[in-house]
Coordinates of C-alpha atoms in Angstrom, one line a residue:
Chain A
M1 CA -4.9 -25.7 76.2
A2 CA -2.5 -24.0 78.4
V3 CA -3.8 -21.6 81.0
M4 CA -3.4 -18.0 79.8
S5 CA -0.9 -15.9 81.7
L6 CA -2.3 -12.8 83.4
R7 CA -0.4 -10.7 80.8
E8 CA -2.1 -12.5 78.0
K9 CA -5.5 -12.2 79.6
E10 CA -4.9 -8.5 80.1
A11 CA -3.8 -8.0 76.5
R12 CA -6.9 -9.9 75.3
F13 CA -9.2 -7.7 77.4
G14 CA -7.5 -4.6 76.0
W15 CA -8.1 -5.8 72.5
K16 CA -11.8 -6.5 73.3
L17 CA -12.2 -2.9 74.6
V18 CA -10.7 -1.3 71.5
L19 CA -12.0 -3.7 68.9
P20 CA -15.4 -2.0 68.2
T21 CA -13.6 1.3 67.7
V22 CA -11.0 -0.2 65.4
I23 CA -13.5 -1.9 63.3
I24 CA -15.7 1.1 62.7
I25 CA -12.7 3.3 62.0
A26 CA -11.3 0.8 59.6
L27 CA -14.7 0.3 57.8
L28 CA -15.7 4.0 57.7
I29 CA -12.4 5.9 57.4
L30 CA -9.5 3.7 56.2
Y31 CA -11.4 1.6 53.7
P32 CA -13.2 4.7 52.2
V33 CA -9.8 6.4 51.8
F34 CA -8.6 3.5 49.6
Y35 CA -12.0 3.0 48.0
N36 CA -11.8 6.7 47.0
I37 CA -8.5 6.1 45.2
Y38 CA -10.0 3.0 43.4
L39 CA -13.1 5.0 42.4
S40 CA -10.9 7.7 40.9
F41 CA -10.0 5.3 38.0
F42 CA -13.7 4.8 37.1
E43 CA -16.5 6.6 35.5
V44 CA -18.8 6.1 38.5
S45 CA -22.3 5.3 37.5
I46 CA -25.2 6.9 39.3
S47 CA -27.8 4.4 38.2
D48 CA -27.6 0.6 38.6
A49 CA -25.2 0.2 35.7
P50 CA -21.7 -0.9 36.7
N51 CA -18.8 1.6 37.0
R52 CA -16.7 1.8 33.8
F53 CA -12.9 1.6 34.2
V54 CA -11.3 4.6 32.5
G55 CA -7.7 4.5 33.8
L56 CA -6.1 7.8 34.2
Q57 CA -8.8 9.7 32.2
N58 CA -10.3 11.4 35.2
Y59 CA -6.9 12.7 36.2
R60 CA -6.1 13.9 32.7
E61 CA -9.4 15.6 32.5
I62 CA -8.9 17.5 35.8
L63 CA -5.3 18.5 35.2
A64 CA -6.4 20.0 31.8
D65 CA -9.2 21.9 33.4
S66 CA -8.4 25.5 34.1
S67 CA -11.2 25.8 36.7
F68 CA -9.4 23.1 38.7
W69 CA -6.2 25.0 38.8
K70 CA -8.0 28.2 39.7
S71 CA -9.7 26.4 42.6
F72 CA -6.4 25.0 43.6
G73 CA -4.7 28.4 43.7
I74 CA -7.6 29.7 45.7
T75 CA -7.4 26.8 48.2
I76 CA -3.7 27.4 48.8
L77 CA -4.2 31.1 49.2
F78 CA -7.2 30.5 51.5
T79 CA -5.1 28.1 53.7
F80 CA -2.2 30.6 54.0
T81 CA -4.3 33.6 54.6
T82 CA -6.4 32.0 57.3
V83 CA -3.5 30.2 59.1
I84 CA -1.4 33.3 59.2
G85 CA -4.3 35.6 60.1
S86 CA -5.7 33.4 62.8
I87 CA -2.2 32.9 64.4
L88 CA -1.4 36.6 64.4
L89 CA -4.8 37.5 65.8
G90 CA -4.7 34.6 68.3
L91 CA -1.2 35.5 69.4
G92 CA -2.2 39.2 69.9
V93 CA -5.3 38.3 71.9
A94 CA -3.4 35.7 74.0
L95 CA -0.8 38.3 75.0
L96 CA -3.6 40.7 75.8
M97 CA -5.5 38.1 77.9
N98 CA -2.4 37.0 79.7
R99 CA -2.7 40.2 81.8
E100 CA -4.9 40.5 84.8
F101 CA -7.7 43.1 84.4
P102 CA -11.1 43.6 85.9
G103 CA -13.7 41.9 83.7
R104 CA -11.3 39.4 82.2
G105 CA -13.6 36.5 82.9
I106 CA -16.4 38.0 80.9
V107 CA -14.1 38.9 78.0
R108 CA -12.7 35.4 77.9
A109 CA -16.1 33.9 77.8
L110 CA -17.1 36.3 75.0
L111 CA -14.0 35.3 73.0
L112 CA -15.1 31.8 72.8
L113 CA -18.4 32.7 71.2
P114 CA -17.3 32.7 67.6
Y115 CA -15.7 29.2 68.0
V116 CA -18.4 27.5 70.0
T117 CA -21.5 28.8 68.3
P118 CA -23.1 26.5 65.7
L119 CA -21.8 27.4 62.3
I120 CA -25.2 27.7 60.7
A121 CA -26.3 30.3 63.3
I122 CA -23.4 32.7 62.8
V123 CA -23.4 32.2 59.0
F124 CA -26.8 33.9 58.9
A125 CA -25.6 36.6 61.2
W126 CA -22.7 37.4 58.9
K127 CA -24.8 37.3 55.8
Y128 CA -27.2 39.7 57.5
I129 CA -24.5 42.3 58.4
F130 CA -23.0 42.0 54.9
L131 CA -26.2 42.5 53.0
P132 CA -25.8 45.2 50.4
I133 CA -27.5 48.6 51.2
D134 CA -29.5 47.3 54.2
G135 CA -26.9 45.3 56.1
P136 CA -25.6 47.2 59.2
L137 CA -22.0 46.6 58.5
M138 CA -22.4 47.9 55.0
K139 CA -24.2 50.9 56.3
F140 CA -21.4 51.5 58.8
L141 CA -18.7 51.1 56.1
A142 CA -20.5 53.6 54.0
N143 CA -19.5 56.3 56.5
F144 CA -15.9 55.7 55.4
G145 CA -16.7 56.1 51.8
M146 CA -17.3 52.5 50.8
N147 CA -20.1 51.8 48.4
P148 CA -22.8 50.1 50.4
G149 CA -24.2 48.5 47.3
N150 CA -21.3 46.1 47.1
D151 CA -22.3 42.5 47.5
F152 CA -19.2 41.0 49.1
V153 CA -20.6 37.6 49.9
N154 CA -22.0 36.8 46.4
N155 CA -19.4 38.4 44.3
P156 CA -16.9 35.8 43.1
N157 CA -14.1 38.5 43.2
N158 CA -14.6 39.4 46.8
A159 CA -16.2 36.2 48.2
F160 CA -12.7 34.8 48.9
W161 CA -11.9 37.6 51.3
V162 CA -15.2 37.4 53.1
V163 CA -14.7 33.7 53.6
S164 CA -11.1 34.1 54.8
I165 CA -12.0 36.9 57.2
F166 CA -14.9 34.8 58.4
N167 CA -12.7 31.8 58.9
I168 CA -10.1 33.8 60.9
W169 CA -12.8 35.4 63.0
R170 CA -14.3 31.9 63.8
N171 CA -11.1 30.1 64.5
F172 CA -8.8 32.6 66.2
P173 CA -10.2 31.6 69.6
F174 CA -8.8 28.1 69.1
V175 CA -5.3 29.5 68.5
Y176 CA -5.7 31.9 71.3
L177 CA -6.6 29.2 73.8
M178 CA -3.7 27.0 72.9
L179 CA -1.3 29.9 73.0
L180 CA -2.6 31.3 76.3
S181 CA -2.2 28.0 78.1
R182 CA 1.4 27.9 77.0
L183 CA 2.0 31.5 77.8
Q184 CA 0.8 30.9 81.4
S185 CA 3.3 28.2 81.9
I186 CA 6.3 30.3 81.0
N187 CA 8.5 30.7 84.0
S188 CA 8.4 34.3 85.2
D189 CA 12.1 34.1 86.3
Y190 CA 13.1 34.6 82.6
Y191 CA 11.3 37.9 82.4
E192 CA 12.6 39.1 85.7
A193 CA 16.2 38.2 84.7
A194 CA 15.7 40.0 81.4
E195 CA 14.4 43.1 83.2
I196 CA 17.4 43.2 85.4
D197 CA 19.5 43.2 82.2
G198 CA 17.4 46.1 81.0
A199 CA 15.6 44.4 78.1
S200 CA 12.8 46.2 76.5
D201 CA 9.2 44.7 76.1
W202 CA 9.9 44.0 72.5
Q203 CA 13.2 42.2 73.3
K204 CA 11.5 40.2 76.0
F205 CA 8.9 39.2 73.4
V206 CA 11.3 38.2 70.7
H207 CA 13.9 36.5 72.9
I208 CA 11.7 34.8 75.5
T209 CA 8.1 34.6 74.6
L210 CA 8.4 33.6 70.9
P211 CA 10.9 30.9 71.4
E212 CA 8.8 29.4 74.2
L213 CA 5.8 29.5 72.0
Y214 CA 7.5 28.1 68.9
F215 CA 6.3 24.6 69.1
V216 CA 2.7 25.5 70.0
I217 CA 2.6 27.9 67.2
A218 CA 4.0 25.4 64.7
S219 CA 1.6 22.7 65.8
V220 CA -1.4 25.0 65.7
A221 CA -0.3 26.1 62.2
L222 CA -0.2 22.5 61.2
L223 CA -3.6 21.6 62.5
R224 CA -5.3 24.7 61.2
G225 CA -3.5 24.3 57.9
I226 CA -4.9 20.7 57.5
W227 CA -8.4 21.6 58.6
N228 CA -8.6 24.8 56.5
F229 CA -7.2 23.0 53.4
Y230 CA -10.1 20.6 53.7
K231 CA -12.6 23.1 55.0
F232 CA -16.0 22.7 53.3
D233 CA -18.9 23.8 55.4
E234 CA -17.6 27.2 56.5
V235 CA -16.7 28.1 53.0
Y236 CA -19.7 26.7 51.3
L237 CA -22.3 28.0 53.7
M238 CA -20.8 31.4 53.8
S239 CA -20.5 31.9 50.1
K240 CA -20.8 29.3 47.3
F241 CA -18.7 31.7 45.1
A242 CA -15.5 31.2 47.0
N243 CA -14.7 28.1 45.0
T244 CA -12.1 26.3 47.0
L245 CA -11.3 22.7 46.1
P246 CA -13.6 21.1 48.7
V247 CA -16.5 23.1 47.3
Y248 CA -15.4 22.1 43.8
I249 CA -15.4 18.4 44.8
Y250 CA -18.8 18.8 46.4
E251 CA -20.4 20.3 43.3
K252 CA -18.8 17.8 41.0
A253 CA -20.0 14.9 43.1
F254 CA -23.4 16.0 44.3
S255 CA -25.0 18.6 42.1
G256 CA -26.0 18.9 38.5
I257 CA -24.9 15.8 36.7
P258 CA -22.7 14.0 39.3
E259 CA -19.3 13.1 38.1
Q260 CA -18.2 11.1 41.2
G261 CA -15.2 9.5 39.6
V262 CA -13.8 12.9 38.8
A263 CA -14.7 14.1 42.3
A264 CA -12.8 11.1 43.7
A265 CA -9.8 11.9 41.6
I266 CA -9.7 15.5 42.9
A267 CA -10.1 14.2 46.5
T268 CA -7.2 11.8 45.9
I269 CA -5.0 14.6 44.6
L270 CA -6.0 16.7 47.7
F271 CA -5.2 13.8 49.9
V272 CA -1.8 13.1 48.4
I273 CA -0.8 16.7 48.5
M274 CA -1.9 16.9 52.1
I275 CA 0.0 13.8 53.2
S276 CA 3.2 15.0 51.6
L277 CA 3.0 18.5 53.0
I278 CA 2.4 17.0 56.5
G279 CA 5.4 14.8 56.1
V280 CA 7.7 17.7 55.1
Y281 CA 6.3 20.0 57.7
V282 CA 6.6 17.5 60.6
K283 CA 10.3 16.8 59.6
K284 CA 11.4 20.4 58.9
V285 CA 9.3 22.6 61.2
L286 CA 8.5 20.3 64.1
K287 CA 11.7 18.4 63.8
W288 CA 10.3 15.1 65.0
Chain B
M1 CA 6.4 61.6 83.1
V2 CA 6.2 58.0 84.0
K3 CA 2.6 58.4 85.1
K4 CA 1.6 59.9 81.8
K5 CA 3.1 57.0 79.9
S6 CA 1.4 54.5 82.0
F7 CA -1.9 56.3 81.6
L8 CA -1.5 56.2 77.8
R9 CA -0.7 52.5 78.0
T10 CA -3.8 51.8 80.1
L11 CA -5.9 53.7 77.7
G12 CA -4.4 51.8 74.8
F13 CA -5.0 48.6 76.6
W14 CA -8.6 49.2 77.2
T15 CA -9.1 50.5 73.7
L16 CA -7.7 47.2 72.4
I17 CA -10.0 45.2 74.7
A18 CA -13.0 47.2 73.6
A19 CA -12.1 46.8 69.9
L20 CA -11.7 43.1 70.5
V21 CA -15.1 42.7 72.2
I22 CA -16.9 44.6 69.4
F23 CA -15.1 42.6 66.7
V24 CA -16.1 39.3 68.4
T25 CA -19.7 40.2 69.4
Y26 CA -20.8 42.4 66.5
P27 CA -22.6 39.7 64.4
F28 CA -24.1 38.2 67.6
A29 CA -25.5 41.6 68.7
W30 CA -27.3 41.9 65.4
M31 CA -28.5 38.4 65.5
V32 CA -30.1 38.8 68.9
S33 CA -31.4 42.2 68.1
V34 CA -33.1 41.2 64.8
S35 CA -34.6 38.1 66.5
F36 CA -36.7 40.3 68.7
R37 CA -38.2 42.2 65.8
Y38 CA -41.0 41.7 63.4
D39 CA -40.0 40.5 59.9
T40 CA -40.9 43.9 58.5
D41 CA -38.6 45.7 60.9
A42 CA -35.5 43.6 60.2
F43 CA -33.6 46.5 58.6
E44 CA -34.7 49.2 60.9
P45 CA -31.4 51.1 61.8
G46 CA -30.2 51.0 65.4
I47 CA -29.2 48.0 67.3
I48 CA -31.9 48.3 69.9
P49 CA -35.3 47.2 68.4
K50 CA -37.9 50.0 68.4
R51 CA -40.8 47.6 68.5
P52 CA -39.4 44.6 70.4
T53 CA -41.5 41.5 70.2
L54 CA -41.3 37.8 71.1
D55 CA -43.5 37.0 68.1
T56 CA -40.9 35.1 66.0
Y57 CA -39.9 33.0 68.9
A58 CA -43.5 32.1 69.7
I59 CA -44.0 31.1 66.1
L60 CA -40.8 29.1 65.9
L61 CA -41.5 27.2 69.0
G62 CA -45.1 26.5 68.0
F63 CA -47.0 28.6 70.5
K64 CA -48.4 30.7 67.7
K65 CA -49.4 30.3 64.1
S66 CA -47.5 32.4 61.6
V67 CA -49.3 34.6 59.1
R68 CA -48.1 32.3 56.4
E69 CA -49.5 29.3 58.1
E70 CA -52.9 30.7 58.6
L71 CA -55.0 30.1 55.5
S72 CA -55.0 32.9 53.1
N73 CA -58.4 34.2 52.0
E74 CA -57.9 32.8 48.6
Q75 CA -57.2 29.4 50.0
Q76 CA -60.2 29.6 52.4
Q77 CA -62.5 30.4 49.5
L78 CA -61.0 27.6 47.5
L79 CA -61.6 25.2 50.4
D80 CA -65.3 26.3 50.5
L81 CA -65.5 25.9 46.8
V82 CA -64.0 22.5 46.9
K83 CA -66.9 21.0 48.8
T84 CA -69.1 21.4 45.7
L85 CA -66.7 19.8 43.3
P86 CA -66.7 16.2 42.1
E87 CA -64.4 13.8 44.0
E88 CA -61.5 13.8 41.6
Q89 CA -61.2 17.5 41.1
R90 CA -61.5 18.0 44.8
K91 CA -58.5 15.8 45.5
A92 CA -56.4 17.7 43.0
V93 CA -57.2 21.1 44.4
L94 CA -56.7 19.9 48.0
A95 CA -53.3 18.5 47.0
Q96 CA -52.4 21.8 45.5
I97 CA -53.3 23.8 48.6
E98 CA -51.4 21.3 50.7
S99 CA -48.2 21.6 48.7
Q100 CA -48.6 25.4 48.7
R101 CA -48.9 25.4 52.5
K102 CA -45.9 23.1 52.9
K103 CA -43.7 25.4 51.0
E104 CA -44.7 28.2 53.3
S105 CA -44.1 26.5 56.6
F106 CA -41.0 26.7 58.7
P107 CA -40.7 23.4 60.4
F108 CA -38.1 24.6 62.9
L109 CA -39.2 22.3 65.7
R110 CA -38.9 19.2 63.4
F111 CA -35.3 20.2 62.5
F112 CA -34.6 20.8 66.1
R113 CA -35.9 17.4 67.2
N114 CA -34.0 15.6 64.4
S115 CA -30.7 17.3 65.3
L116 CA -31.3 16.7 69.0
L117 CA -32.0 13.0 68.5
L118 CA -29.1 12.4 66.0
A119 CA -26.5 14.4 67.8
G120 CA -27.6 13.1 71.2
L121 CA -27.6 9.5 70.3
S122 CA -24.5 9.4 68.2
A123 CA -22.5 11.4 70.8
F124 CA -23.8 8.9 73.4
V125 CA -22.6 5.8 71.4
S126 CA -19.3 7.5 70.6
L127 CA -18.8 8.2 74.3
I128 CA -19.4 4.7 75.4
L129 CA -17.1 3.2 72.8
S130 CA -14.4 5.7 73.6
I131 CA -14.6 5.2 77.4
F132 CA -13.6 1.6 76.8
G133 CA -11.1 2.4 74.1
A134 CA -9.5 5.1 76.1
Y135 CA -9.3 2.9 79.2
A136 CA -7.5 0.3 77.2
F137 CA -5.1 2.9 75.8
S138 CA -4.3 4.4 79.1
R139 CA -4.0 1.3 81.3
I140 CA -3.6 -2.0 79.5
D141 CA -0.5 -3.1 77.7
F142 CA -1.2 -5.0 74.6
K143 CA 0.5 -5.6 71.3
G144 CA -0.4 -3.1 68.7
R145 CA -1.5 -0.5 71.1
G146 CA 0.9 2.1 69.9
T147 CA 0.1 1.5 66.3
I148 CA -3.7 1.8 66.9
Q149 CA -3.2 5.0 68.9
R150 CA -1.2 6.7 66.2
G151 CA -3.6 5.4 63.6
V152 CA -6.6 7.0 65.4
L153 CA -4.6 10.2 65.7
I154 CA -3.8 10.3 62.0
V155 CA -7.3 9.3 61.0
Y156 CA -8.6 12.3 62.8
L157 CA -6.8 14.5 60.4
F158 CA -8.8 13.1 57.4
G159 CA -11.5 15.6 56.5
G160 CA -15.0 14.8 55.4
T161 CA -14.2 16.2 52.0
I162 CA -12.1 13.2 51.1
L163 CA -14.5 10.7 52.6
A164 CA -17.7 12.1 51.0
V165 CA -17.7 10.3 47.7
P166 CA -16.6 6.9 48.9
L167 CA -18.9 6.9 51.9
Y168 CA -21.8 7.9 49.7
Q169 CA -21.0 5.1 47.3
I170 CA -20.6 2.5 50.1
F171 CA -24.0 3.5 51.6
V172 CA -25.7 3.4 48.2
K173 CA -24.2 -0.1 47.6
I174 CA -25.6 -1.4 50.9
G175 CA -28.9 0.2 50.2
L176 CA -28.9 2.7 53.1
T177 CA -29.8 5.7 51.0
S178 CA -33.2 4.5 49.8
S179 CA -35.4 5.8 52.5
G180 CA -35.4 8.7 55.0
I181 CA -35.0 6.5 58.0
S182 CA -32.1 4.5 56.6
S183 CA -30.3 7.6 55.4
A184 CA -30.7 9.1 58.9
F185 CA -29.2 5.9 60.2
A186 CA -26.3 6.3 57.8
L187 CA -25.7 9.8 59.3
F188 CA -25.9 8.4 62.8
I189 CA -23.1 5.9 62.0
I190 CA -21.0 8.6 60.3
Y191 CA -21.4 10.9 63.2
I192 CA -20.1 8.2 65.6
V193 CA -16.9 7.7 63.6
Q194 CA -16.4 11.5 63.2
T195 CA -16.4 12.0 66.9
I196 CA -14.6 8.9 68.2
P197 CA -11.0 10.0 67.6
V198 CA -11.3 13.2 69.6
S199 CA -13.3 11.5 72.3
L200 CA -10.7 8.7 72.6
Y201 CA -7.8 11.2 72.7
M202 CA -9.3 13.5 75.3
L203 CA -10.6 10.7 77.6
G204 CA -7.3 8.8 77.3
N205 CA -5.4 11.9 78.4
Y206 CA -7.8 12.3 81.3
F207 CA -7.7 8.7 82.5
R208 CA -3.9 8.9 82.7
T209 CA -4.3 11.6 85.4
I210 CA -6.2 9.2 87.6
P211 CA -3.8 7.5 90.1
R212 CA -3.4 3.8 89.4
S213 CA -3.2 3.0 93.1
I214 CA -7.0 3.4 93.5
E215 CA -7.7 0.8 90.8
E216 CA -5.0 -1.6 92.2
A217 CA -6.6 -1.5 95.6
A218 CA -10.0 -2.3 94.1
I219 CA -8.5 -5.2 92.0
I220 CA -6.9 -6.7 95.1
D221 CA -10.3 -6.6 96.7
G222 CA -11.6 -8.7 93.9
T223 CA -13.2 -6.2 91.6
S224 CA -13.0 -7.1 87.9
R225 CA -11.5 -4.9 85.3
M226 CA -15.0 -4.1 84.0
G227 CA -16.0 -3.2 87.6
V228 CA -13.1 -0.9 87.8
I229 CA -14.3 1.0 84.7
T230 CA -17.9 1.3 85.8
K231 CA -17.3 1.8 89.5
I232 CA -14.1 3.8 89.7
I233 CA -13.0 5.3 86.4
I234 CA -16.4 6.6 85.2
P235 CA -17.5 8.3 88.5
L236 CA -14.0 9.8 88.9
S237 CA -13.8 11.3 85.5
L238 CA -17.4 12.5 85.2
P239 CA -16.5 16.1 84.4
A240 CA -14.2 15.0 81.5
I241 CA -16.8 12.6 80.3
I242 CA -19.5 15.3 80.2
T243 CA -17.1 17.7 78.4
V244 CA -16.3 15.0 75.8
Y245 CA -20.0 14.3 75.4
I246 CA -20.8 18.0 74.8
Y247 CA -17.9 18.1 72.3
A248 CA -19.1 15.1 70.3
F249 CA -22.7 16.5 70.5
M250 CA -21.5 19.8 69.1
I251 CA -19.7 18.1 66.2
A252 CA -22.9 16.3 65.2
W253 CA -25.1 19.3 65.8
N254 CA -22.9 21.4 63.4
E255 CA -22.4 18.8 60.7
F256 CA -23.6 20.0 57.3
L257 CA -21.7 18.1 54.6
F258 CA -22.9 14.6 55.2
A259 CA -26.4 15.7 56.2
S260 CA -26.7 17.5 52.9
I261 CA -25.5 14.4 51.0
F262 CA -27.6 11.8 52.8
V263 CA -30.9 13.3 53.8
R264 CA -31.4 16.0 51.3
P265 CA -34.1 14.0 49.5
F266 CA -36.0 13.4 52.7
P267 CA -37.3 16.7 54.2
E268 CA -38.8 14.8 57.2
F269 CA -35.3 14.1 58.4
Y270 CA -33.5 17.4 57.8
T271 CA -31.2 18.5 60.6
L272 CA -30.9 22.1 61.7
P273 CA -28.0 23.1 59.5
L274 CA -29.5 21.5 56.4
G275 CA -33.1 22.6 57.1
L276 CA -32.2 26.2 57.9
N277 CA -29.9 26.5 54.9
E278 CA -32.6 25.1 52.6
I279 CA -35.2 27.6 54.0
F280 CA -32.7 30.4 53.7
N281 CA -32.1 29.7 50.1
S282 CA -35.7 29.3 49.2
E283 CA -37.6 32.1 50.9
H284 CA -37.1 35.9 51.2
A285 CA -37.5 38.6 53.7
I286 CA -37.7 36.4 56.7
W287 CA -34.7 37.8 58.5
A288 CA -36.3 38.1 61.9
K289 CA -37.3 34.4 61.8
M290 CA -33.8 33.3 60.5
M291 CA -32.2 35.2 63.3
A292 CA -34.5 33.8 66.0
A293 CA -33.9 30.3 64.6
S294 CA -30.2 31.0 64.8
V295 CA -30.4 32.1 68.4
V296 CA -32.4 29.0 69.3
T297 CA -29.9 26.8 67.5
A298 CA -27.0 28.4 69.3
V299 CA -28.2 28.8 72.8
P300 CA -28.2 25.2 74.0
V301 CA -24.7 24.6 72.7
V302 CA -23.3 27.9 73.9
V303 CA -24.8 27.5 77.4
M304 CA -23.4 24.0 77.7
F305 CA -20.0 25.3 76.7
M306 CA -20.0 28.2 79.0
M307 CA -20.9 25.8 81.9
M308 CA -18.1 23.5 81.0
E309 CA -15.5 26.2 80.2
K310 CA -13.2 25.5 83.0
Y311 CA -12.9 21.8 82.2
L312 CA -13.0 22.5 78.5
T313 CA -10.0 24.8 78.4
G314 CA -7.9 22.0 79.9
G315 CA -9.4 19.4 77.7
L316 CA -9.1 21.5 74.5
T317 CA -5.5 22.2 75.0
A318 CA -4.7 18.7 76.2
G319 CA -6.6 16.9 73.4
G320 CA -6.4 19.2 70.5
V321 CA -9.7 19.8 68.8
K322 CA -11.6 18.1 66.2
E323 CA -13.9 20.2 64.1

């Protein structure tokens, strides 16, 4: 056997270092994605009986189910609302925090709280303040003529809004952090030049700040869009009545009489939509 | 005239800051406030507790027995009565008392320990694997590197929602859902995979900032590649490594979906999110205790984050964030 060149030896060492990672990702992420598609053509048994091949029946069933379409609509709306909401809020806060002021360090630390606190802890805090009659936020809102008896969290008509506002509240710090670090790297010469030309604050924002932020905003929108489209825990723990698709999948697969084949079919649909949207977005918006 | 405008602007600015702070901290303020109250005072108006107490914390952390845990009179009498009963009946009554008491307990410390173990160990394994992987990505040229790197990045966009059903089926097939300990093991593996992509990405970015010349000098002196990793790379990137560890820890500490799928039948193995959610949905009027539990769940993670903030801000923006 020929002596390995240094290059080959290096390459071999490199492979050894990444191999464990590659194996477990392949086994526990890639394989399951395909296995999921496979399962979607079966009636998945929950006992020892073998799965029964049903072809496209699961898909037909879902597409004919009006509650699927309703969930689907809610999920799209949820994704748009939360992405736009968290970007607008994150942008505003980033602009505010880009100024020096006494106490900025403390405010910046506080701003991270919603994002870094374990979900389960803040979910209880939110449920507490939203409790009908007794909850402090409801009592406070009563001063402005709102009926404190409303149960926002557990009312299927309102749950969507509570869950969306909660998601925006929790995730805007992520957007703000990304935008702030980009803001701080914008060359101040641009602003000085614009001032000499007599540009107003608004003009400076539209003609300098926004174009500089374009790619960060677009990338953050993509990430948040993907994550929120899949979002399960924040929605489910906050209100089971918000009925987005991930919650729908979870309930089909793991509660009542499990229909895991159907759940797999919904997950596959979600997956295909997501992949195509990412493809279009990356081409059109990020222009890669 | 100019002065007046700028005064108004300053006022507006501070109003915005104040509004922002209230918006962000409002639920936290109530969480902390209620956690220092008795259960019966949970809905007293006013954010400052009128009868502050550390009672709920003492109960949660096991320094004090809760009223619920103390035997009720009825149970005490039953216990006395039981002694006179024949063997078989005695067993039945005792079992009933036992199950009654179980329902009333709030095994916070157990949840906490489970979460600590699971998150601590899985983040550790994920960290070790990604130190090696990230080193290979940032320093060594090999065929297929680009593909793997992109693959990992794409994979980290797949949410748990899509993987829940197939992963459950796979673990059922290989028999890892039959007992509590094996289900917990399944969770451990899943948490490693869930955290590896971010860890790899963040560490890879950091390793690239370490000058190659330091390593080259060591290699010329006869240090092996492995030696370079353990003696140079790891010590030099300790802040980044700790940040990544905390990040991975938090992902596992927060995880709810897979915990609820895998360990729901085994209360002994409940993690904090699962355990607290189950208790919340089963009992009533325990707001002070829920809030104290929330505070204790949040404090370790929040403190770690605040300590790491200056590293984190860089890492977050450099690495993107996995949730």
